[in-house]
Coordinates of C-alpha atoms and ligand atoms in Angstrom, one line a residue:
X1 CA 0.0 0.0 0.0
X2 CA 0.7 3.8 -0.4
X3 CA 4.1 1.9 -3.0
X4 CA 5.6 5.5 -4.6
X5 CA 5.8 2.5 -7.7
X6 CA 2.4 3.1 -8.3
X7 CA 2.6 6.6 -8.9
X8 CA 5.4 6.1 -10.5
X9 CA 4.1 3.6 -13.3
X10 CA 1.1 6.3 -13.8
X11 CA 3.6 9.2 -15.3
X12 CA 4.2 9.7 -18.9
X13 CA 8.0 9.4 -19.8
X14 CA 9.3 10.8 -16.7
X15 CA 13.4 11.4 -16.4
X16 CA 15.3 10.8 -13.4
X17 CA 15.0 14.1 -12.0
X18 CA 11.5 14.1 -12.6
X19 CA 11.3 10.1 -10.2
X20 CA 13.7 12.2 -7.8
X21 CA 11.7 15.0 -7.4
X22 CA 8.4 12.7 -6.7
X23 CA 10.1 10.3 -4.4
X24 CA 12.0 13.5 -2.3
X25 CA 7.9 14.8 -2.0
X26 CA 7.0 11.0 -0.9
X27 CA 9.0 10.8 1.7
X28 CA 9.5 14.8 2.9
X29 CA 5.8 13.9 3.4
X30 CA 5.7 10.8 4.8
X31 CA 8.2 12.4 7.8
X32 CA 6.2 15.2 7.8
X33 CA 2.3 13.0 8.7
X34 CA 4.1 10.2 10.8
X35 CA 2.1 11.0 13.9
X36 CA -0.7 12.8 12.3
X37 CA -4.2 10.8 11.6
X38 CA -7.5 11.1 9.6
X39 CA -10.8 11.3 11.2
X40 CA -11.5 7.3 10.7
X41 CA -7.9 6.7 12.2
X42 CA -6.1 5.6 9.5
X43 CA -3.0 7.0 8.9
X44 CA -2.8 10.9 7.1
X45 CA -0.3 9.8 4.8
X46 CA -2.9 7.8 2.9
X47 CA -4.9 10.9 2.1
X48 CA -1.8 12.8 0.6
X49 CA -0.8 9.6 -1.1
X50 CA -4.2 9.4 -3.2
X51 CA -4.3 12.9 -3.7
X52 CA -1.0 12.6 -5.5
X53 CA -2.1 9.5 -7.0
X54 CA -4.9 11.4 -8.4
X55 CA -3.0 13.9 -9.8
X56 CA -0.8 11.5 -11.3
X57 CA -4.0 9.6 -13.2
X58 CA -4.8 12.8 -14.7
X59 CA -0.9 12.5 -16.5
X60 CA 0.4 16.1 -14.6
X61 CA 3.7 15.7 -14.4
X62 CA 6.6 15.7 -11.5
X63 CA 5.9 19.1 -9.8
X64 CA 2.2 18.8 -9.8
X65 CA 2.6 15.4 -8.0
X66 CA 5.0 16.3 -5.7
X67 CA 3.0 19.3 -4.7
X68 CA 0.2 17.2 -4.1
X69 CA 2.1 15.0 -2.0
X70 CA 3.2 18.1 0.4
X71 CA -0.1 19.9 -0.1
X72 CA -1.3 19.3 3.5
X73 CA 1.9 20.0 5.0
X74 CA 1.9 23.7 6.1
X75 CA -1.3 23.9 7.3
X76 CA -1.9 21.1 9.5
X77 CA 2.1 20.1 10.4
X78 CA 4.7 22.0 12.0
X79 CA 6.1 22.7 7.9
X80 CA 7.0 26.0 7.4
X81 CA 6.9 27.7 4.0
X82 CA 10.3 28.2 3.7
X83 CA 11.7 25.1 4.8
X84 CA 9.3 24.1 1.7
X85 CA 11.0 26.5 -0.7
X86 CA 14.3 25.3 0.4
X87 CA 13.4 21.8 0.0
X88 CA 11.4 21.8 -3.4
X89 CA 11.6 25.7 -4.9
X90 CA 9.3 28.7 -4.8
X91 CA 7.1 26.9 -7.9
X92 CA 6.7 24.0 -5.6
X93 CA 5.8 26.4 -2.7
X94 CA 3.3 28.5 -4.5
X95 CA 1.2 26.0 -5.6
X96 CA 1.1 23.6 -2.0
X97 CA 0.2 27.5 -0.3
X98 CA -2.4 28.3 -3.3
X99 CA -3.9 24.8 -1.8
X100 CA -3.2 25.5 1.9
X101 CA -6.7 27.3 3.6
X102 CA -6.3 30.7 5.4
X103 CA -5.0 30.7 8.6
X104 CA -7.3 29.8 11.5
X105 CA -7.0 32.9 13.5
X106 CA -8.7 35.3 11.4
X107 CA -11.7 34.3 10.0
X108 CA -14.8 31.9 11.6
X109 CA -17.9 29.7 10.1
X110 CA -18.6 30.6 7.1
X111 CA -16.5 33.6 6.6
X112 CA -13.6 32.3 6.9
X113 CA -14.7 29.0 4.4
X114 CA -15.7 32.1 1.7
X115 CA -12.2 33.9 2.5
X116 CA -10.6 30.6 1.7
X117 CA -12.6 30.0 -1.7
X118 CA -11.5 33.5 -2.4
X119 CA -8.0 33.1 -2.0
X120 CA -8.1 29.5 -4.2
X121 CA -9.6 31.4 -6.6
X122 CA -6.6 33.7 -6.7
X123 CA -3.8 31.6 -6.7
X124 CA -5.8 29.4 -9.4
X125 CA -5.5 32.4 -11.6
X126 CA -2.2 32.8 -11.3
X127 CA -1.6 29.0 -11.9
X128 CA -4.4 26.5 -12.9
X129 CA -2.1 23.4 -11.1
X130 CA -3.2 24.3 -8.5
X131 CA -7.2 24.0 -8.8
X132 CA -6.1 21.0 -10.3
X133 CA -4.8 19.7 -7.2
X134 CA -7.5 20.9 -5.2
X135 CA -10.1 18.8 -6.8
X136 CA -7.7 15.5 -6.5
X137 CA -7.7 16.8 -2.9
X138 CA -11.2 16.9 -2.9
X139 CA -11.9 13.7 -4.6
X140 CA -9.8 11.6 -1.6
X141 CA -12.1 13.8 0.4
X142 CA -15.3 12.7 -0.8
X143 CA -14.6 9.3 -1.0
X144 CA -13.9 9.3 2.4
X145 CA -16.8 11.4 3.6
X146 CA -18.4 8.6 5.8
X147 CA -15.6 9.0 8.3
X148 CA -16.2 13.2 9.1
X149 CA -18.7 14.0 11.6
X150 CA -22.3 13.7 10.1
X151 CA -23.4 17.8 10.3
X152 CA -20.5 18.3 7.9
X153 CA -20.8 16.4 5.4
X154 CA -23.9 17.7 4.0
X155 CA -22.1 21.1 3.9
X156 CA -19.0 19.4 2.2
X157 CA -21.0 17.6 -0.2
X158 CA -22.9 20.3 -1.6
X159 CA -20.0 23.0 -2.0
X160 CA -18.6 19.7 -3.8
X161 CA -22.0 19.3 -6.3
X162 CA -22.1 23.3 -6.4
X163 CA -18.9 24.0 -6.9
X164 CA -15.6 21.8 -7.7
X165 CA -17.7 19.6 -10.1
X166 CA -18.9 22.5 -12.1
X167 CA -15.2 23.6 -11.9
X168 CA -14.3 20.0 -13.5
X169 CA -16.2 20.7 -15.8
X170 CA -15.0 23.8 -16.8
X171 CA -11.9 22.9 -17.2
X172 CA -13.5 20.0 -19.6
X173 CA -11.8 17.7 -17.2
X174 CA -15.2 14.8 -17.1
X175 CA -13.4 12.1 -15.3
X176 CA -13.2 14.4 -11.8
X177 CA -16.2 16.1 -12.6
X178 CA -18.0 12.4 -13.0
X179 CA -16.3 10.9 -9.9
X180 CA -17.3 14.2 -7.8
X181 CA -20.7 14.2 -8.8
X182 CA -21.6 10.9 -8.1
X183 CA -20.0 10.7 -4.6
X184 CA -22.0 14.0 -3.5
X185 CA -25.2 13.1 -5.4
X186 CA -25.5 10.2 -2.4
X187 CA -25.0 13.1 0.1
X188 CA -27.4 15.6 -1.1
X189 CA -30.2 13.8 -2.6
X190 CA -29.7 10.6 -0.7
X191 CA -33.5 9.2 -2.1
X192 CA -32.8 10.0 -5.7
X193 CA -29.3 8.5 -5.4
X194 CA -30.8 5.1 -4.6
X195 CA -33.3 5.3 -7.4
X196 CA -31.3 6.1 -9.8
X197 CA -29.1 3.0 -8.7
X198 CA -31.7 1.0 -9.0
X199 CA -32.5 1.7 -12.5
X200 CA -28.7 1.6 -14.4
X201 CA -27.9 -1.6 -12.5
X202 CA -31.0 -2.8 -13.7
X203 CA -30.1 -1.5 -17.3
X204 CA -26.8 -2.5 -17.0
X205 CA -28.0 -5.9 -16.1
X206 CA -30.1 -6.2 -19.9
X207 CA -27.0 -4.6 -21.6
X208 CA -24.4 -7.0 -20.3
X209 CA -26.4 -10.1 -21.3
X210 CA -25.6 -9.4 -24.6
X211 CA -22.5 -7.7 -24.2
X212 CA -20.1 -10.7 -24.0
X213 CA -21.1 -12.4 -26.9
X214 CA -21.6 -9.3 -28.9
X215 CA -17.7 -8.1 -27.7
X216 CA -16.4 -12.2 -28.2
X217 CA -17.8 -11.4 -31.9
X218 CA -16.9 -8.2 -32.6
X219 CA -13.1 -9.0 -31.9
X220 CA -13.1 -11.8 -34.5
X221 CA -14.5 -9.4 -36.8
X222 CA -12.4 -6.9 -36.1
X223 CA -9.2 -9.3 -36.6
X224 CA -10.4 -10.6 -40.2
X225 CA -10.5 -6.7 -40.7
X226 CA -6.8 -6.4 -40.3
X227 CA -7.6 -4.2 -37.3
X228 CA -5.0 -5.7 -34.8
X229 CA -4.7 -2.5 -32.6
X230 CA -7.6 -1.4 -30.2
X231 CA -8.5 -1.4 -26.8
X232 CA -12.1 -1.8 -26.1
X233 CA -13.6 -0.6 -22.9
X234 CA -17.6 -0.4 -21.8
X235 CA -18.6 2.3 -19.6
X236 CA -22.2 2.7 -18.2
X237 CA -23.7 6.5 -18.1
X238 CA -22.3 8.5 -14.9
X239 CA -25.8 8.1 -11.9
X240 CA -25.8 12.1 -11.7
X241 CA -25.5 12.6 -15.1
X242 CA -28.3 9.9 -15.6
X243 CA -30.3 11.9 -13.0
X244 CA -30.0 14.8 -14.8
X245 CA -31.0 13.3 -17.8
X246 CA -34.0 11.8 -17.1
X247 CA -35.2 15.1 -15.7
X248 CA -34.8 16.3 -19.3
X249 CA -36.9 13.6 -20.7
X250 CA -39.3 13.7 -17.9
X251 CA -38.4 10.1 -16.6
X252 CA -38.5 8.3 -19.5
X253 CA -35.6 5.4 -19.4
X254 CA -36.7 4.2 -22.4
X255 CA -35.9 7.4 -24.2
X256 CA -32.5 7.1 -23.1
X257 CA -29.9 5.2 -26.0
X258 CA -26.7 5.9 -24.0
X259 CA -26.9 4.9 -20.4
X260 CA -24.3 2.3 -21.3
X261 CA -21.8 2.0 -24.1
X262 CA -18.5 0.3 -25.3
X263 CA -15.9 1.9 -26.3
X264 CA -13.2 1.5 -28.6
X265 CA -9.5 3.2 -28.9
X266 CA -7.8 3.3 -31.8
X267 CA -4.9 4.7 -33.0
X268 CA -6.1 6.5 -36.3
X269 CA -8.5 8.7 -37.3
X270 CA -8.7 6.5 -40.6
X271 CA -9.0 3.3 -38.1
X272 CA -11.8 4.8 -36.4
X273 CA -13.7 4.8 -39.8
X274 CA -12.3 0.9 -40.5
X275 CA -13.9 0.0 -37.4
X276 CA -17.0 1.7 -38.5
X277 CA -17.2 -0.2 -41.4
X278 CA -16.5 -3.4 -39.6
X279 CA -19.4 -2.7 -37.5
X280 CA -22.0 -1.9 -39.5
X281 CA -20.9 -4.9 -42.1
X282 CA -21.7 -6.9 -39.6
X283 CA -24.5 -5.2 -37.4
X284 CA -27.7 -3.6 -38.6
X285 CA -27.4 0.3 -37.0
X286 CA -30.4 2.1 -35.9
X287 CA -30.7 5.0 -38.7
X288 CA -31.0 7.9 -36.5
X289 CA -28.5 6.7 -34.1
X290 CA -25.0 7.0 -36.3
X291 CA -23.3 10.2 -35.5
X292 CA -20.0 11.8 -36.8
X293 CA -18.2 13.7 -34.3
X294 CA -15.0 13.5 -35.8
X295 CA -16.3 14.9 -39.2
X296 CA -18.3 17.6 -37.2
X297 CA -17.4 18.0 -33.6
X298 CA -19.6 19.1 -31.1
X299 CA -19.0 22.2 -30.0
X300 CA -17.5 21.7 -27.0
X301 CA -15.3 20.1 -29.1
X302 CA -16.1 16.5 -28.5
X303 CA -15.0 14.2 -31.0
X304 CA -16.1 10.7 -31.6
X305 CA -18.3 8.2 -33.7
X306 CA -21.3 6.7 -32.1
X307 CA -23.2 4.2 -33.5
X308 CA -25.7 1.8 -31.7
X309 CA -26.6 -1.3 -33.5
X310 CA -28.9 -4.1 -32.7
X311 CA -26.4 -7.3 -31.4
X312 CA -29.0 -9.5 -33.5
X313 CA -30.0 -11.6 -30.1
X314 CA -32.6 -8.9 -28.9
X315 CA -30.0 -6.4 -27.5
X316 CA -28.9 -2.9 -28.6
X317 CA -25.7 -1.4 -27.5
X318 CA -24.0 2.1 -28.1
X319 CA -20.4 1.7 -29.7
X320 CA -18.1 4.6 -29.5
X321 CA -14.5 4.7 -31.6
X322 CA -11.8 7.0 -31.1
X323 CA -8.3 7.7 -31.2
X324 CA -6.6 7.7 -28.1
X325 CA -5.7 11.3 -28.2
X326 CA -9.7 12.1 -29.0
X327 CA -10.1 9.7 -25.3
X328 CA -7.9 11.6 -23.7
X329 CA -9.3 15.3 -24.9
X330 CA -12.3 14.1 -23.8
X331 CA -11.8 13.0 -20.6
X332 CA -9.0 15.1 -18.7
X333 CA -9.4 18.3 -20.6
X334 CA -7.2 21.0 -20.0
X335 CA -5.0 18.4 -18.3
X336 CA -4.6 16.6 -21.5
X337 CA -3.0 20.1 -22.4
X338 CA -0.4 20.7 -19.9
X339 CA 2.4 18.5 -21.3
X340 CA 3.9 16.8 -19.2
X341 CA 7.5 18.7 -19.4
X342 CA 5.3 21.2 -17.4
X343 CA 4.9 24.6 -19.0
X344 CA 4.7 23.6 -22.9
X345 CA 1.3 23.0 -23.7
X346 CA 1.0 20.3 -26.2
X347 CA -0.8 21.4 -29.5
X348 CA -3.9 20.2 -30.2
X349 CA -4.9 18.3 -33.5
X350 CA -8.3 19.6 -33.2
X351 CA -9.1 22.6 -34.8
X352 CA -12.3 22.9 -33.6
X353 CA -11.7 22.5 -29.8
X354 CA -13.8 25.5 -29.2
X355 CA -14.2 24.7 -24.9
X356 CA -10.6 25.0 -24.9
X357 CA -10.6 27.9 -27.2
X358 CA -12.9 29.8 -25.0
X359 CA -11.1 29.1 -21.5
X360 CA -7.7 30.1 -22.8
X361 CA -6.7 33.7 -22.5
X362 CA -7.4 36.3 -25.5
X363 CA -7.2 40.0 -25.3
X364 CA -10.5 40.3 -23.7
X365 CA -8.7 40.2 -20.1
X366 CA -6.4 42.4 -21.0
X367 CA -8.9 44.5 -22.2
X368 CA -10.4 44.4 -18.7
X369 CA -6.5 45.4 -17.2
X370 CA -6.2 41.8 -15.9
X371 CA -3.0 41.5 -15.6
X372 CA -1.9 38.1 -17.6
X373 CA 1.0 36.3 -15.8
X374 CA 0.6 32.8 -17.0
X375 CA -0.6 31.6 -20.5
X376 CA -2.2 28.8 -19.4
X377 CA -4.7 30.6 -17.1
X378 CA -8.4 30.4 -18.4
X379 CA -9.4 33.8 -19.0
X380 CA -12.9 32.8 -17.1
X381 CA -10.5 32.3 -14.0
X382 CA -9.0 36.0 -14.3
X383 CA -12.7 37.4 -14.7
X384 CA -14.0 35.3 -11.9
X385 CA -11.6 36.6 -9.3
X386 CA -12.0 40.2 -10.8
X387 CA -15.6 39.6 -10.0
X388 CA -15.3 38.5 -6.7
X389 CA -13.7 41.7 -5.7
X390 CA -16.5 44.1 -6.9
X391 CA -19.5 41.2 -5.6
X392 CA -20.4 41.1 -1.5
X393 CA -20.7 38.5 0.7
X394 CA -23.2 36.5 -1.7
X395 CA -20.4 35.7 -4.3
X396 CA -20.7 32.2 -4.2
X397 CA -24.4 32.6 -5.2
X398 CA -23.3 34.9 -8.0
X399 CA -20.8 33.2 -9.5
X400 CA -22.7 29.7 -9.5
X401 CA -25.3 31.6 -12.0
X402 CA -22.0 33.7 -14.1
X403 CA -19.6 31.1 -14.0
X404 CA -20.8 27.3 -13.0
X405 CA -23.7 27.0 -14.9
X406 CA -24.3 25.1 -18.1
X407 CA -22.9 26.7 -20.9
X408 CA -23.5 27.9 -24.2
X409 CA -20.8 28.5 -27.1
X410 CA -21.5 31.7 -29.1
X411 CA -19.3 33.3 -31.8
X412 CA -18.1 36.9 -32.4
X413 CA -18.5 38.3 -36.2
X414 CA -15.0 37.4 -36.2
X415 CA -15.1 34.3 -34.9
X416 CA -13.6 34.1 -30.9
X417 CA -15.9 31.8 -28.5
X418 CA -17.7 33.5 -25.7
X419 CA -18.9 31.1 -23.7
X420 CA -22.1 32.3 -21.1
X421 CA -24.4 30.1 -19.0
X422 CA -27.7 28.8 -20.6
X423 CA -30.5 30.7 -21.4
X424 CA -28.2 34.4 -21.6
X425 CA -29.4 37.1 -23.8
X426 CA -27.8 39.6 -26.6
X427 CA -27.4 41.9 -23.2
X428 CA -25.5 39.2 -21.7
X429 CA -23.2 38.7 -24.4
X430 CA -22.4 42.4 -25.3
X431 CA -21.2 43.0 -21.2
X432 CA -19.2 39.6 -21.5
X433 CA -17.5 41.4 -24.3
X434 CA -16.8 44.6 -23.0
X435 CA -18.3 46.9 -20.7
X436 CA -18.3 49.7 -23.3
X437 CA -20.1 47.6 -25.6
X438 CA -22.9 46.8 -23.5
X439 CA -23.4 50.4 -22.3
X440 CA -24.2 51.5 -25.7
X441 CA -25.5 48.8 -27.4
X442 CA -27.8 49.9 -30.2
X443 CA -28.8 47.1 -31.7
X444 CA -27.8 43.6 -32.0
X445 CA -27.6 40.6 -35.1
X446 CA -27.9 36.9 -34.7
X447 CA -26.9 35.1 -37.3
X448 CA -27.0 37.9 -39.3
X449 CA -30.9 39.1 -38.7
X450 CA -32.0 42.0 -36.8
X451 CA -33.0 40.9 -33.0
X452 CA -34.1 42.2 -29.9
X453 CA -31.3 43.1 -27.3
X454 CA -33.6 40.9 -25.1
X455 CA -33.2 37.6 -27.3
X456 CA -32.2 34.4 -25.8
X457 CA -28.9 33.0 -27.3
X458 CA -28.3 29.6 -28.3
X459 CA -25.3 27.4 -28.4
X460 CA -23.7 28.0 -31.9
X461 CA -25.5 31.8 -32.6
X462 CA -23.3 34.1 -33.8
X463 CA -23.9 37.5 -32.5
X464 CA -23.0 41.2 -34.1
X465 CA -23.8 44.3 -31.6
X466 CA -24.2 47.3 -32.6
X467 CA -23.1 50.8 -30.4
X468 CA -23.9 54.2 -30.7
X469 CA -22.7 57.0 -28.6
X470 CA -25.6 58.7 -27.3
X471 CA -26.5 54.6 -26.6
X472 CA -27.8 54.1 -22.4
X473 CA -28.5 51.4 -20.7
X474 CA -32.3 50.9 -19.7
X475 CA -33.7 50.3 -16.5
X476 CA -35.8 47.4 -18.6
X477 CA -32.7 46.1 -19.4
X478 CA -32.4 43.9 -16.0
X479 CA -35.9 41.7 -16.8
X480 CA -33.7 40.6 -19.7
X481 CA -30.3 39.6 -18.9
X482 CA -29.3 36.5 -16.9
X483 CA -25.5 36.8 -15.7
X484 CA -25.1 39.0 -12.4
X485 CA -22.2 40.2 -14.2
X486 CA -24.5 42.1 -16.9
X487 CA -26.5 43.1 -14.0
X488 CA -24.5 44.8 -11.7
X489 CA -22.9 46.6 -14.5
X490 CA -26.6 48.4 -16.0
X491 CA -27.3 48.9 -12.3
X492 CA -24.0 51.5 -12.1
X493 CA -24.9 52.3 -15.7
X494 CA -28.2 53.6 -14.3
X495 CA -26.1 55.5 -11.5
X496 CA -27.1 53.0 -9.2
X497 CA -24.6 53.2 -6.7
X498 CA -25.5 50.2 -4.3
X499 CA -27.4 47.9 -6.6
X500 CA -29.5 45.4 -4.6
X501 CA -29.0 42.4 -6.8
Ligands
MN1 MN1 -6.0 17.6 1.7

């Protein structure tokens, strides 16, 4: 247990320094817990460990790992900061204190849990690593949630649903976003969390009857294809995401295609295609159900091919191919990005990656006089701590509306992503912009027609605004915008001096 070979194995062509620097964080750490133990007893070394191992899943490289290892060790040991920096650097230290919570003296309750979220979000914008280890510390955190005292957890849970998922997903990385759902989801809605159980391990149950055969099969076919190299996995539908579907289609199971699906990993784009062709050679599709998102992408980005065929002994199963860079892309997101010779992002081979487009910095923030440090800061990240500074005490109500929300894509006329939370208007969009704009917008074009300034946007719309000087904001203007953001800004617009959002 807790074997630094395991961590170890999980990074991607590491050098020697890069095994020293992990193994020196191992065992700096493991002096550094030896007396110290978890709520449940066991040793505190095992929480550090899995954060770290965590870290290491996601493929971050040496420094992120070996922060994660230490990440614990200033504020609850007798660590100081620059015994760290001596030790491991001021890279090293910057990220394990971005981590570290405020000191205990000067904030309590709640205040003091807000002044900490703060202060993560301002050392996340000055290096996204370390949000990144925050939610690994947060996963080894939920999935030992049983062991904190019982009037916690609910708190701990729900900042997780409300908060560090949405983050996850933000940062388009699905497999923490997934895992940190599903372990607060049986927290916060306990009753739901056992009906939805019920019902994917029942339709897991009619999948994987056929699924054996079907998969025994569909590698013989595969081989008298000439397709030699694939790995085939079968994943079954996230339960929160599955709760959140079946809202959608108002309970319906039945309407739902892809609770379970296998997957298949390829090394090609041009294999992806063979495999296609392999499939349906042998398997009659369902029409409506074969879907292209290599040739068109969503636009989030995802790529893939889907197809769900009937196995031919009263099954029907979703197949999924891609290549194992489109796999990765879609699970670790941003992660995927930072190379792991930290600091060089890796270029991506899809052009139409327009999430990540849309979370990495463009002039916008320095528009705003963010200052931009570090390229690989989402811009979102530098506006959301911005924000914080002008919003009160209710910013973590505002910023689950601006920033955590589900998301729509829209396009400038010349083509840069703005990304805004569902249901956001042309108002919306022209104070994500630019505050200029949206103070004297004129008139507005969506997809090239005329529209009302109160129009709801949808995910693709492209949107021209039009400003005139003599242009005002209108008092009207607030029944018709959605982000808090565009609110607060008509509001001193208007001359509002204390707007009462
Ligand atoms: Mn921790």
């Amino acid at each position: 247990m807790n074997d630094i070979k395991e961590i170890i194995s999980l990074m991607q062509n590491p050098t020697d320094k890069d095994v020293a620097l992990v193994k020196k964080a191992y065992e700096f750490a493991q002096k550094a817990h030896a007396d110290h133990t978890r709520n449940n007893g066991e040793p505190y070394f095992n929480h550090v460990f899995a954060t770290a191992k965590n870290i290491a899943e996601l493929g971050m490289g040496a420094t992120t790992i070996a922060a994660g290892f230490l990440h614990d060790s200033v504020e609850d040991m007798k660590v100081t900061p620059e015994e760290i920096e001596k030790e491991f650097g001021n890279e090293i230290l910057f990220l394990v204190e971005g981590v570290t919570k405020l000191g205990k003296i000067r904030y309590q309750g709640t205040e003091r849990h807000n002044e900490s979220l703060r202060k993560l979000f301002v050392a996340m914008s000055q290096d996204i690593r370390v949000l990144i280890i925050k939610l690994c510390d947060r996963l080894h955190n939920m999935q030992t949630l049983e062991h904190i005292p019982k009037e916690k957890r609910l708190r701990i849970a729900k900042e997780t649903l409300e908060i560090y998922a949405p983050l996850a997903y933000r940062l388009g990385i699905k497999k923490l976003q997934r895992d940190l759902e599903d372990l607060a989801f049986a927290y916060v809605y306990p009753e739901d969390f056992e009906k939805i159980k019920k019902i994917l391990k029942k339709k897991k149950e009619e999948v994987e009857e056929h699924l054996d055969k079907f998969q025994k099969n569909l590698k013989k076919e595969l081989a008298k294809g000439g397709v030699t190299k694939f790995s085939m996995d079968y994943r079954v539908k996230s339960l929160y995401s599955l709760y959140k579907k079946l809202q959608r289609f108002k309970g319906d199971v039945e309407a739902i295609y892809d609770i379970s699906a296998l997957r298949i990993i390829v090394p090609e784009i041009a294999d992806c295609y063979k495999v296609l062709g392999i499939i349906h050679g042998s398997w009659r599709p369902l029409p409506e159900r074969i879907k292209d998102y290599i040739a068109s992408p969503k636009l989030n980005g995802y790529r893939s091919i889907h197809t769900t065929i009937f196995t031919g002994d009263g099954g029907i199963v979703e197949v999924q191919i891609r290549t194992e860079e489109m796999h990765k892309e879609a699970e670790y997101g941003i992660a995927s990005h930072i190379s792991y010779k930290e600091g060089l992002r890796k270029k991506t081979t899809n052009p139409n990656l327009l999430w990540l487009r849309s979370i990495l910095p463009r002039k916008r923030s320095e528009d705003l006089g963010i200052p931009s440090k570090s390229t690989d800061v989402p811009t979102w990240i530098k506006e959301l701590v911005e924000y914080q500074k002008e919003a009160g005490e209710d910013f973590i109500d505002d910023i689950k509306t601006d920033f955590f929300e589900e998301r729509i894509f829209v396009f400038t006329p010349k083509g840069d992503v703005i990304d805004l939370p569902k249901d956001s208007s042309v108002i919306d969009f022209a104070y994500a912009i630019h505050t200029d704009i949206g103070g004297h917008m004129a008139g507005a074009k969506v997809n090239g027609k005329f529209v009302a300034i109160s129009t709801t946007l949808q995910n693709g719309d492209r949107v021209e605004i039009e400003t005139k000087k003599s242009a005002k904001p209108s008092q009207k203007w607030l029944e018709h915008c959605k982000t808090t953001m565009a609110k607060r800004k008509i509001s001193q617009g208007l001359g509002n001096k204390h707007p009462n959002l």
